[in-house]
XYZ file of C-alpha atoms in Angstrom:
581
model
C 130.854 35.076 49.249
C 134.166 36.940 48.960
C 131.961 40.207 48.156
C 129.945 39.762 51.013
C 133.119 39.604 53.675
C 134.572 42.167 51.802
C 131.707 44.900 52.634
C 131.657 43.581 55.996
C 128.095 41.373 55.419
C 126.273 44.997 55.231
C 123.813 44.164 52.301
C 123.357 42.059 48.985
C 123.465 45.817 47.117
C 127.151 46.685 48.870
C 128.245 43.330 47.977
C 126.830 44.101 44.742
C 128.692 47.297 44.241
C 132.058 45.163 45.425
C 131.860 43.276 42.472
C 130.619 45.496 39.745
C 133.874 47.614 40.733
C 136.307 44.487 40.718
C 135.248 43.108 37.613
C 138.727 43.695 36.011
C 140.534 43.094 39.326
C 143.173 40.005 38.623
C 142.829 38.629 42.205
C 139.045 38.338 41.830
C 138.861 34.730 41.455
C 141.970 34.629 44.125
C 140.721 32.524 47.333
C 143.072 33.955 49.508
C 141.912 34.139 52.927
C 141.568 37.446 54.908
C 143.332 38.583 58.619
C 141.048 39.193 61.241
C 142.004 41.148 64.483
C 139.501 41.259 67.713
C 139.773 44.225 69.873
C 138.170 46.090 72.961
C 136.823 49.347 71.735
C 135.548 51.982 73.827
C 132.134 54.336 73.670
C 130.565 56.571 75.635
C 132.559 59.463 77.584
C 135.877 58.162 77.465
C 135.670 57.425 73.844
C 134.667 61.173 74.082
C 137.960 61.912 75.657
C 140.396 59.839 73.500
C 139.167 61.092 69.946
C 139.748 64.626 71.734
C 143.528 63.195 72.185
C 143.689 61.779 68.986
C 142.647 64.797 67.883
C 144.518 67.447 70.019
C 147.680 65.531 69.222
C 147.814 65.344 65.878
C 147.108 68.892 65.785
C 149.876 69.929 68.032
C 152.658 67.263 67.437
C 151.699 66.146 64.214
C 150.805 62.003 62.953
C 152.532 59.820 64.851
C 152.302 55.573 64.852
C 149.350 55.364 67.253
C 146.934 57.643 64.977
C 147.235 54.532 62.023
C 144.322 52.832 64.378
C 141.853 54.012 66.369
C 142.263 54.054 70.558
C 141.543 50.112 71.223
C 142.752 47.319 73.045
C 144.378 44.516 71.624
C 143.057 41.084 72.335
C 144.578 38.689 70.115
C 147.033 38.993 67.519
C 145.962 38.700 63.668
C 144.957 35.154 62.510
C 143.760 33.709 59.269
C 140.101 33.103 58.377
C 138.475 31.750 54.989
C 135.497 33.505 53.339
C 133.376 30.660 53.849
C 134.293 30.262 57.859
C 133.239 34.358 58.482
C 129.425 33.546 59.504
C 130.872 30.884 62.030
C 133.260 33.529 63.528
C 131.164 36.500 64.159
C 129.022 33.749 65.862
C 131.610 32.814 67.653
C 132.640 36.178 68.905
C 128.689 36.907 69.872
C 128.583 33.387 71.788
C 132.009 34.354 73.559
C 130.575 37.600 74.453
C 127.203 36.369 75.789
C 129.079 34.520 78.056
C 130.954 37.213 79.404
C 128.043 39.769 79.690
C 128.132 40.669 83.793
C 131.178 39.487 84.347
C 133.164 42.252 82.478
C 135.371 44.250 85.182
C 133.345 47.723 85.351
C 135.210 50.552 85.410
C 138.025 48.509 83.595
C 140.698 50.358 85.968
C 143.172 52.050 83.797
C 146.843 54.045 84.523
C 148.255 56.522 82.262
C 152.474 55.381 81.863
C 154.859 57.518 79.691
C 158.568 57.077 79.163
C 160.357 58.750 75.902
C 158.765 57.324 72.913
C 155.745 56.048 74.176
C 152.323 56.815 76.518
C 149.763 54.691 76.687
C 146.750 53.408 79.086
C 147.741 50.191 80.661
C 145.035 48.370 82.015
C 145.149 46.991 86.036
C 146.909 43.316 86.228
C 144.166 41.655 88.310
C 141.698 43.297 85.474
C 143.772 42.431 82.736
C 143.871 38.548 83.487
C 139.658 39.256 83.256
C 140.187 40.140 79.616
C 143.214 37.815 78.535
C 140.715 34.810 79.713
C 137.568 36.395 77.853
C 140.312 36.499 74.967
C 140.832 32.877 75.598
C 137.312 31.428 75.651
C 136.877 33.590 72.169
C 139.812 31.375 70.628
C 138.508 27.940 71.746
C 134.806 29.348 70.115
C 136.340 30.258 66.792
C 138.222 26.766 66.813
C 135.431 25.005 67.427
C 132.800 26.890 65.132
C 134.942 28.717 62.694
C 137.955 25.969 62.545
C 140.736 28.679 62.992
C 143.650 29.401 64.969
C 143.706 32.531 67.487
C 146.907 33.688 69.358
C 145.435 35.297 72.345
C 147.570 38.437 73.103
C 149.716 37.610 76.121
C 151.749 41.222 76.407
C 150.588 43.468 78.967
C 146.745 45.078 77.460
C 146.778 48.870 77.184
C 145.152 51.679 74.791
C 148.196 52.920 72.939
C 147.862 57.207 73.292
C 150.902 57.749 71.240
C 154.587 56.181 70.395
C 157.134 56.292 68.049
C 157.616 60.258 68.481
C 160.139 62.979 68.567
C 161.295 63.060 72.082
C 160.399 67.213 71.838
C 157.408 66.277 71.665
C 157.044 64.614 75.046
C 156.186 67.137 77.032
C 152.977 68.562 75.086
C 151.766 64.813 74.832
C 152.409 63.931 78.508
C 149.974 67.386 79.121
C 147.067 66.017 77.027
C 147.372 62.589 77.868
C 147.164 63.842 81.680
C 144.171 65.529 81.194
C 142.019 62.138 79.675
C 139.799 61.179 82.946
C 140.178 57.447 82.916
C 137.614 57.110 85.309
C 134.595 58.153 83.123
C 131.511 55.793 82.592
C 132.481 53.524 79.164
C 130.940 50.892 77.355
C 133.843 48.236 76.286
C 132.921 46.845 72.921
C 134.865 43.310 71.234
C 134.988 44.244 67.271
C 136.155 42.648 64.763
C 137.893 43.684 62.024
C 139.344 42.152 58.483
C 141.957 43.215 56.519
C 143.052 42.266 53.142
C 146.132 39.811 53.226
C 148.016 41.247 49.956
C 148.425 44.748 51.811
C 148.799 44.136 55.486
C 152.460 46.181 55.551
C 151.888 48.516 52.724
C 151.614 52.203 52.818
C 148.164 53.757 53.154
C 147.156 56.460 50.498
C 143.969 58.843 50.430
C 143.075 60.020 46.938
C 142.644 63.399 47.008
C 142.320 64.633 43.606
C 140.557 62.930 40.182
C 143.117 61.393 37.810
C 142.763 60.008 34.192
C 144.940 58.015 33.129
C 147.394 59.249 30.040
C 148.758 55.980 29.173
C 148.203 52.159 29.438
C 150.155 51.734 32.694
C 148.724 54.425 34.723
C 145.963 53.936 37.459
C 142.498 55.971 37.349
C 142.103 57.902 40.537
C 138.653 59.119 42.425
C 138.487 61.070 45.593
C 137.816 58.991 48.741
C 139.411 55.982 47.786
C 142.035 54.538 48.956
C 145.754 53.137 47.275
C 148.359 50.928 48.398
C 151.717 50.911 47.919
C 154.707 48.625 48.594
C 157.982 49.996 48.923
C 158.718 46.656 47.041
C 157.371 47.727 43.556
C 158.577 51.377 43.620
C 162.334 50.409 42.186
C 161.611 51.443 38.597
C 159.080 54.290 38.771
C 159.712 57.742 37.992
C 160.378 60.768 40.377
C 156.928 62.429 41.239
C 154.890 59.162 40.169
C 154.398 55.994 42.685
C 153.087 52.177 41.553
C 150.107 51.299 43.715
C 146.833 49.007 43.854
C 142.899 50.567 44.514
C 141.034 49.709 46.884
C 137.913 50.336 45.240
C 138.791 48.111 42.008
C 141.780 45.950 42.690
C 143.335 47.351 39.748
C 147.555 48.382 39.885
C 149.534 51.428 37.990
C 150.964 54.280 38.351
C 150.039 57.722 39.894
C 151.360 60.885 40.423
C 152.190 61.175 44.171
C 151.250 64.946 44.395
C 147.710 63.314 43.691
C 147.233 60.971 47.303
C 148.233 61.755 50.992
C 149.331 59.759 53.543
C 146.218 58.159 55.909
C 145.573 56.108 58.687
C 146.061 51.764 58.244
C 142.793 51.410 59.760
C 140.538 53.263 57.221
C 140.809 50.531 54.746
C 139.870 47.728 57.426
C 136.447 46.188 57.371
C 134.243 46.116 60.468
C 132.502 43.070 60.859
C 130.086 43.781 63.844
C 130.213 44.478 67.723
C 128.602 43.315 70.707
C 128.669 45.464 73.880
C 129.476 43.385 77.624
C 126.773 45.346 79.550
C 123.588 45.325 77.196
C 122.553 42.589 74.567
C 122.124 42.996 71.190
C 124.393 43.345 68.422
C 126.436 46.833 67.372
C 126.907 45.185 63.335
C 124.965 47.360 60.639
C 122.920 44.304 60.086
C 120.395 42.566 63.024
C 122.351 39.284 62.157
C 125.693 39.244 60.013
C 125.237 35.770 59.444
C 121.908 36.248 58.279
C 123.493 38.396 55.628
C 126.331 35.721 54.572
C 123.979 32.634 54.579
C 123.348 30.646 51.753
C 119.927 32.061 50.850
C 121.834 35.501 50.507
C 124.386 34.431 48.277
C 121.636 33.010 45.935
C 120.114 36.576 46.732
C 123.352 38.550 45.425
C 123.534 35.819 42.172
C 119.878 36.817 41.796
C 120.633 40.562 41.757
C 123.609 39.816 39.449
C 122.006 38.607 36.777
C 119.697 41.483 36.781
C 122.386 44.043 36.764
C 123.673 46.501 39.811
C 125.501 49.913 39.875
C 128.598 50.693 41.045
C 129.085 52.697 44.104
C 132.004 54.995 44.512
C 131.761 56.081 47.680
C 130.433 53.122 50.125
C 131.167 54.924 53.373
C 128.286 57.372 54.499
C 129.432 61.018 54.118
C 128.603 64.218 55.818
C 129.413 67.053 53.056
C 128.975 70.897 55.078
C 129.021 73.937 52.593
C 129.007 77.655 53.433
C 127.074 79.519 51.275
C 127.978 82.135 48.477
C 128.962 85.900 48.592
C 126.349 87.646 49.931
C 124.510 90.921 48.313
C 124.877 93.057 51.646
C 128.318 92.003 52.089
C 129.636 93.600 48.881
C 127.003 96.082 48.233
C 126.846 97.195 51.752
C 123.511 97.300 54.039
C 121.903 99.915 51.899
C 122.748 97.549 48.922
C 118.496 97.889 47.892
C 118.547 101.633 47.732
C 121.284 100.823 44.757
C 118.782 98.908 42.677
C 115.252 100.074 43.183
C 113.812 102.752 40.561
C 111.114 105.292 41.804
C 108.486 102.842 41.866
C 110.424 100.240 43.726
C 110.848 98.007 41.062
C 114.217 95.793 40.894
C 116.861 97.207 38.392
C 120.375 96.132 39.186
C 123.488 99.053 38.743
C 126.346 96.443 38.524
C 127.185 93.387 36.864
C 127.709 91.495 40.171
C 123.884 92.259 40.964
C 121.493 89.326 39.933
C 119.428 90.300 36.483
C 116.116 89.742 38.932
C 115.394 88.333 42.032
C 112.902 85.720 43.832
C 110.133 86.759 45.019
C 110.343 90.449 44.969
C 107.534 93.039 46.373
C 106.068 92.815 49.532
C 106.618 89.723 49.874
C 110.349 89.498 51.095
C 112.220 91.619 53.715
C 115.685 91.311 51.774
C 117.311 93.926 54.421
C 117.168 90.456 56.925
C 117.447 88.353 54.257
C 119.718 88.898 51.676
C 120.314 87.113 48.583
C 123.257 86.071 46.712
C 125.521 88.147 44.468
C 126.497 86.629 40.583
C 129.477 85.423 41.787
C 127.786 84.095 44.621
C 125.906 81.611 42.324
C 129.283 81.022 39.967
C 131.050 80.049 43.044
C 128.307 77.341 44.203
C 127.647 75.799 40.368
C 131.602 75.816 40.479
C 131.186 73.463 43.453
C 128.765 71.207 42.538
C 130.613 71.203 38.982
C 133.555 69.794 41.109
C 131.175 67.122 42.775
C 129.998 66.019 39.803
C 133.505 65.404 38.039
C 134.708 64.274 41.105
C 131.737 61.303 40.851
C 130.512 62.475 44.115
C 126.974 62.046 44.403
C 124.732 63.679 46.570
C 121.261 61.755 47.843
C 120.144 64.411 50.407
C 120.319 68.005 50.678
C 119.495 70.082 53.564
C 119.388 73.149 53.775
C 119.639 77.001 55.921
C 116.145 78.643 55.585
C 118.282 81.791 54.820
C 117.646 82.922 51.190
C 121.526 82.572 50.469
C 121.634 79.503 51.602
C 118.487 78.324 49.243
C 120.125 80.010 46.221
C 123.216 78.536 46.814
C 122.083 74.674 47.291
C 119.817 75.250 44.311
C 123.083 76.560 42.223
C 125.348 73.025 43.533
C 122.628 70.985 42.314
C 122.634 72.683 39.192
C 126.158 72.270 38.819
C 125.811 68.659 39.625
C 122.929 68.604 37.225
C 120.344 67.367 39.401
C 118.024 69.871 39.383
C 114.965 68.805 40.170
C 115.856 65.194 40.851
C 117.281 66.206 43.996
C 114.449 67.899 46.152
C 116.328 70.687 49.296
C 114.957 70.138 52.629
C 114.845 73.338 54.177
C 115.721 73.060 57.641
C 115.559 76.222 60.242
C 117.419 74.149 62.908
C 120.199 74.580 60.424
C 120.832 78.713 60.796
C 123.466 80.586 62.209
C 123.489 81.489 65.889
C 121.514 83.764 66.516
C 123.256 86.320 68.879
C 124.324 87.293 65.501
C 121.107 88.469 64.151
C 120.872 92.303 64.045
C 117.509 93.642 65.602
C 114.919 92.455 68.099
C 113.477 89.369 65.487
C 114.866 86.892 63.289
C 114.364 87.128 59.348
C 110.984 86.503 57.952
C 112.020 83.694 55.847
C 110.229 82.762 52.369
C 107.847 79.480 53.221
C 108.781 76.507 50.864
C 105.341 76.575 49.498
C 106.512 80.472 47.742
C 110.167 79.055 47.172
C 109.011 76.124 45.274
C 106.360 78.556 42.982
C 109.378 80.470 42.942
C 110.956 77.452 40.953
C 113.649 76.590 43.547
C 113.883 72.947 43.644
C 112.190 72.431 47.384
C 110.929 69.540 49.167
C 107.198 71.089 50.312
C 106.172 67.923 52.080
C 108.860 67.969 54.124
C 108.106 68.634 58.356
C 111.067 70.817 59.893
C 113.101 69.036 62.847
C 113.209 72.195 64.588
C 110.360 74.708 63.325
C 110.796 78.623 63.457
C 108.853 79.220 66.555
C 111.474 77.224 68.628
C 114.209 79.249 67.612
C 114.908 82.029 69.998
C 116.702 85.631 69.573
C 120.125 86.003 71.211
C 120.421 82.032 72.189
C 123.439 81.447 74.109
C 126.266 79.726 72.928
C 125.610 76.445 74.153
C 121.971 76.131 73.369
C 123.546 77.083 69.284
C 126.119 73.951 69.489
C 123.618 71.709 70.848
C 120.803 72.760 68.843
C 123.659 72.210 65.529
C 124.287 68.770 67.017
C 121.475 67.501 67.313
C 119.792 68.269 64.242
C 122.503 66.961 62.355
C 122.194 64.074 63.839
C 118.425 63.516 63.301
C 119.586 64.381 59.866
C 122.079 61.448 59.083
C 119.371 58.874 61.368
C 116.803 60.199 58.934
C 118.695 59.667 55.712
C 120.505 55.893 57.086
C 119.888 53.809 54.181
C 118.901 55.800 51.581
C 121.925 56.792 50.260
C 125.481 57.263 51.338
C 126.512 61.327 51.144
C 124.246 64.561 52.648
C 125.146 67.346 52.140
C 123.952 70.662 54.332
C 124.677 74.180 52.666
C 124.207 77.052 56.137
C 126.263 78.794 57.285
C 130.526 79.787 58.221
C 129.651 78.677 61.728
C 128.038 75.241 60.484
C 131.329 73.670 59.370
C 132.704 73.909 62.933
C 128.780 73.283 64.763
C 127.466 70.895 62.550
C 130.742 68.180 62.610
C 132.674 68.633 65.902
C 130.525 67.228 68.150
C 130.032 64.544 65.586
C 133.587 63.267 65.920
C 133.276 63.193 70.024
C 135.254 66.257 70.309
C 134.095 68.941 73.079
C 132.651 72.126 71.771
C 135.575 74.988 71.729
C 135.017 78.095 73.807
C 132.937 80.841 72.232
C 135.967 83.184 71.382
C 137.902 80.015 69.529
C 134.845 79.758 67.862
C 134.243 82.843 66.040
C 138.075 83.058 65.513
C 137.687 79.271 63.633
C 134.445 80.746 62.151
C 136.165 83.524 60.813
C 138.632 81.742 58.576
C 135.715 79.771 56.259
C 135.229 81.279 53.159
C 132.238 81.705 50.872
C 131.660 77.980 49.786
C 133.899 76.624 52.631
C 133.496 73.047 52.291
C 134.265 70.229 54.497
C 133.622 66.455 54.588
C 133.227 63.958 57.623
C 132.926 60.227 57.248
C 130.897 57.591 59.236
C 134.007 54.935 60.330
C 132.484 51.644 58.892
C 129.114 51.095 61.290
C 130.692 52.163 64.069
C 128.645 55.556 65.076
C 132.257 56.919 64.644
C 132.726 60.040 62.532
C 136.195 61.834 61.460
C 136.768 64.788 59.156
C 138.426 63.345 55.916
C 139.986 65.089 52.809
C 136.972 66.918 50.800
C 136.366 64.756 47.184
C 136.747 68.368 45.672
C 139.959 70.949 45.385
C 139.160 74.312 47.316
C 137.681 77.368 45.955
C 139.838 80.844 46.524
C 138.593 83.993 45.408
C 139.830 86.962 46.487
C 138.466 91.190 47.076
C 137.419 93.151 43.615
C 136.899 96.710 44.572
C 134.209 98.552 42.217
C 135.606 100.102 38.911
C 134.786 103.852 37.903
C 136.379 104.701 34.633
C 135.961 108.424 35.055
C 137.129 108.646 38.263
C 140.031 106.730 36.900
C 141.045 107.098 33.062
C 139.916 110.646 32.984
C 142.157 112.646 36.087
C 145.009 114.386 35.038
């Protein structure tokens, strides 16, 4: 029961990963009862608007108190529920809500107010007293069903935009908050969240980099989970280390602080379902939480227990984008293929940084549209997936560019990750560059996966293309390349839901920016921002953006891997150089 609430009633197999990493946790057996917090969350345009504030702000002023939770309004203050009293209270919250749906004030008026340290969205009085007695009728349903206590919140309801700030600051946060239109369409949601009691006013860490642990006292750290720490037990540790608790294994020690970075309160919260006050149906990642918590699924999990589980290291789904390697025509120059064909146009390479052969070579390939990668090109991506691999990432889905570097390169990760072969690419053509970028009058005639996979690259050949070659179009504006991006990486991440937590895509510079902005809720930049962000990614650029519990919510996070820099190696003659006088 306590692993079920703790993964939020998702599944048997999450609550089944819970345990299997917590079997040397010393609070296991601890019945201590969680805090629970209900709030109004918005979706739709606004939400749009605010994560472009959160965003924008952070950016240009730096964290400040709000960004530790999500934009939300507060509707009761944290109370006290028991593990066994959970299934009661999400039914509570869904009966509240059913009773409410209609009579939710729509558009929930809103004011923007500012004054030195804080700016915020306060919601209209007349409105407010709508919500306060919503919050009310939830209390008396989770006394009645769950047997707990709820404070309603009685201080004035607002989305908190920012506070606790430098007063310099002001000014550049009064701009952006200004330019949120309160007035868009929204869709309020009540969620409800847990947290764990032990930790409510610690500090917040993000792993960032593997640890192993040199002695008896020190903690083992992964990338991507999370630590906290109590300014309480840091009286005898050393300078450089800090004593703190997992939140993947319950386990306490110390770590070096150079190891973890600072993040937000809310990331280590547990989202126990939503229900929308305009359309039925529940928001949860189940159909029914309860349904998930009942009695029949606890015998379920015992059942699935005794027949052994795995432990999963990453339980939140993951979005991993990758640039592909250095490029033969980048290095070599456009006439790279005059430099290693013989007389009879067979391949013969003239430098170490040239691949020993190449795929598919003859007629068959144009490589002056399509280049391959160089050597270091395929170091660079086993390198990566090397990284992943150590870093116990593990990847269930890879999609790929149709673009022959971009084939190479995914097939190189894998290899590095040594799942070659258990891992099939899907090759995706929705997934290349923009294509005002394409020199000539047509786009690359791009190996079929049918001659990639004789080819022995490790491609899926069943797979059916979201958006086939013919649809793409030559010199595509702008717009038509951010929403074509968008949307297929969305059909991506519906088509992988359940079947494993992390996909990765390997494309293209431009993909990191294309392929995860609009997934956050943030507004496309302009087209000159855009190749200015575009041309700052490096070969093997690598980013990471995580699903926020259930939520349809998505946020850049800290990559489970260190970056990769390489820098310019200009070619060496040694009789140009060792034998001048």
């Amino acid at each position: 029961m306590k692993a079920l609430v703790s993964t939020g009633g998702r599944s048997v197999q999450a609550a089944c990963d819970w345990l299997f990493s917590h079997v040397d946790d010393p609070f296991l057996d601890d019945h201590l009862p969680r805090e629970f917090v209900l709030y109004l969350r918005p979706s739709g345009p606004l939400q749009n608007q605010l994560s472009h504030f959160w965003q924008q702000s952070r950016v240009t002023c730096g964290k400040n108190k709000a960004h530790n939770i999500f934009p939300h309004i507060t509707l009761c203050q944290f109370f006290l529920c028991s593990d066994p009293q959970v299934e009661a209270l999400c039914e509570a919250l869904r009966a509240a809500v059913q009773q409410w749906r209609g009579r939710f004030p729509s558009p929930l008026p809103l004011e923007l107010y500012t004054s030195s340290n804080f700016i915020g969205l306060f919601v209209e009085e007349q409105a407010a007293d709508v919500l306060k007695q919503f919050a009310a009728d939830f209390a008396a349903e989770a006394t009645r069903k769950a047997e707990v206590h709820v404070e309603p919140h009685r201080k004035q309801l607002h989305v908190t935009l920012a506070y606790n700030f430098p007063s310099s600051h002001l000014p550049s946060l009064e701009k952006l908050a200004k330019g949120i239109e309160v007035k868009l369409g929204c869709d309020w949601l009540a969620v409800l969240f847990s947290r764990d009691i032990r930790f409510a006013n610690n500090e917040t860490l993000r792993v960032m980099y593997p640890y192993a642990p040199q002695n008896e006292d020190e903690l083992e750290l992964l990338p991507g989970d999370h630590i906290f720490v109590s300014p309480v037990d840091q009286g005898s540790t050393s300078e450089g280390w800090v004593y703190g608790t997992s939140l993947a294994s319950g386990l306490s020690g110390l770590l070096p602080e150079n190891y973890v970075s600072l993040a937000d309160e809310s990331d280590t919260w547990v989202f126990h379902g939503s229900h929308s006050f305009f359309s039925p149906g529940n928001r949860s990642s189940e159909d029914s939480f309860g349904a998930s918590l009942s009695f029949t699924g606890a015998l379920h999990l015992r059942q699935v227990l005794r027949m052994g589980g795995s432990h999963s290291r990453q339980p939140r789904r993951t979005l991993l984008v990758c640039r592909h390697g250095e490029r033969m025509d980048v290095v070599f120059g456009k006439q790279w293929l005059s430099l290693c064909s013989d007389s009879k146009g067979r391949y013969v390479r003239s430098n170490l940084n040239m691949p020993p052969s190449l795929p598919l070579w003859g007629d068959k390939r144009d490589y002056h549209m399509d280049a391959p990668i160089t050597v270091l090109g395929t170091t660079q991506a086993r390198l990566v997936g090397e990284a992943l691999l150590e870093s116990n990432t593990p990847v269930d889905h890879v999609y790929c560019s149709p673009s022959l570097r971009c084939v190479q390169t995914a097939q190189n990760i894998l290899k590095g990750l040594q799942q070659e072969g258990k891992v099939k690419m899907r090759v995706e053509p929705g997934l290349f560059e923009w294509t005002k970028w394409v020199s000539g009058s047509s786009l690359p005639a791009w190996a079929p996966p049918a001659d990639l996979a004789a080819a022995h690259f490790s491609v899926d050949t069943s797979y059916r293309p979201l958006v086939p070659v013919s649809k793409l179009a030559v010199s595509e504006p702008y717009e038509s390349y951010m929403s074509r991006s968008f949307q297929v990486t969305k059909d991506i991440l519906s088509a992988c839901r359940g079947s494993g937590n992390n996909v990765l895509i390997v494309a293209h510079a431009s993909s990191l920016e294309a392929c995860t902005r609009q997934l956050q809720g943030r507004s496309p930049p302009s087209p000159k921002d855009f190749i200015q962000i575009v041309r700052k990614i490096p070969y093997l650029g690598f980013c990471s953006c995580q699903e926020q519990g259930d939520t349809g919510v998505w946020q850049l996070a800290d990559p489970p891997i260190l970056p990769l820099t390489h820098g310019p190696n200009h070619s060496f003659d040694w009789r140009e150089t060792l034998l001048q006088e």
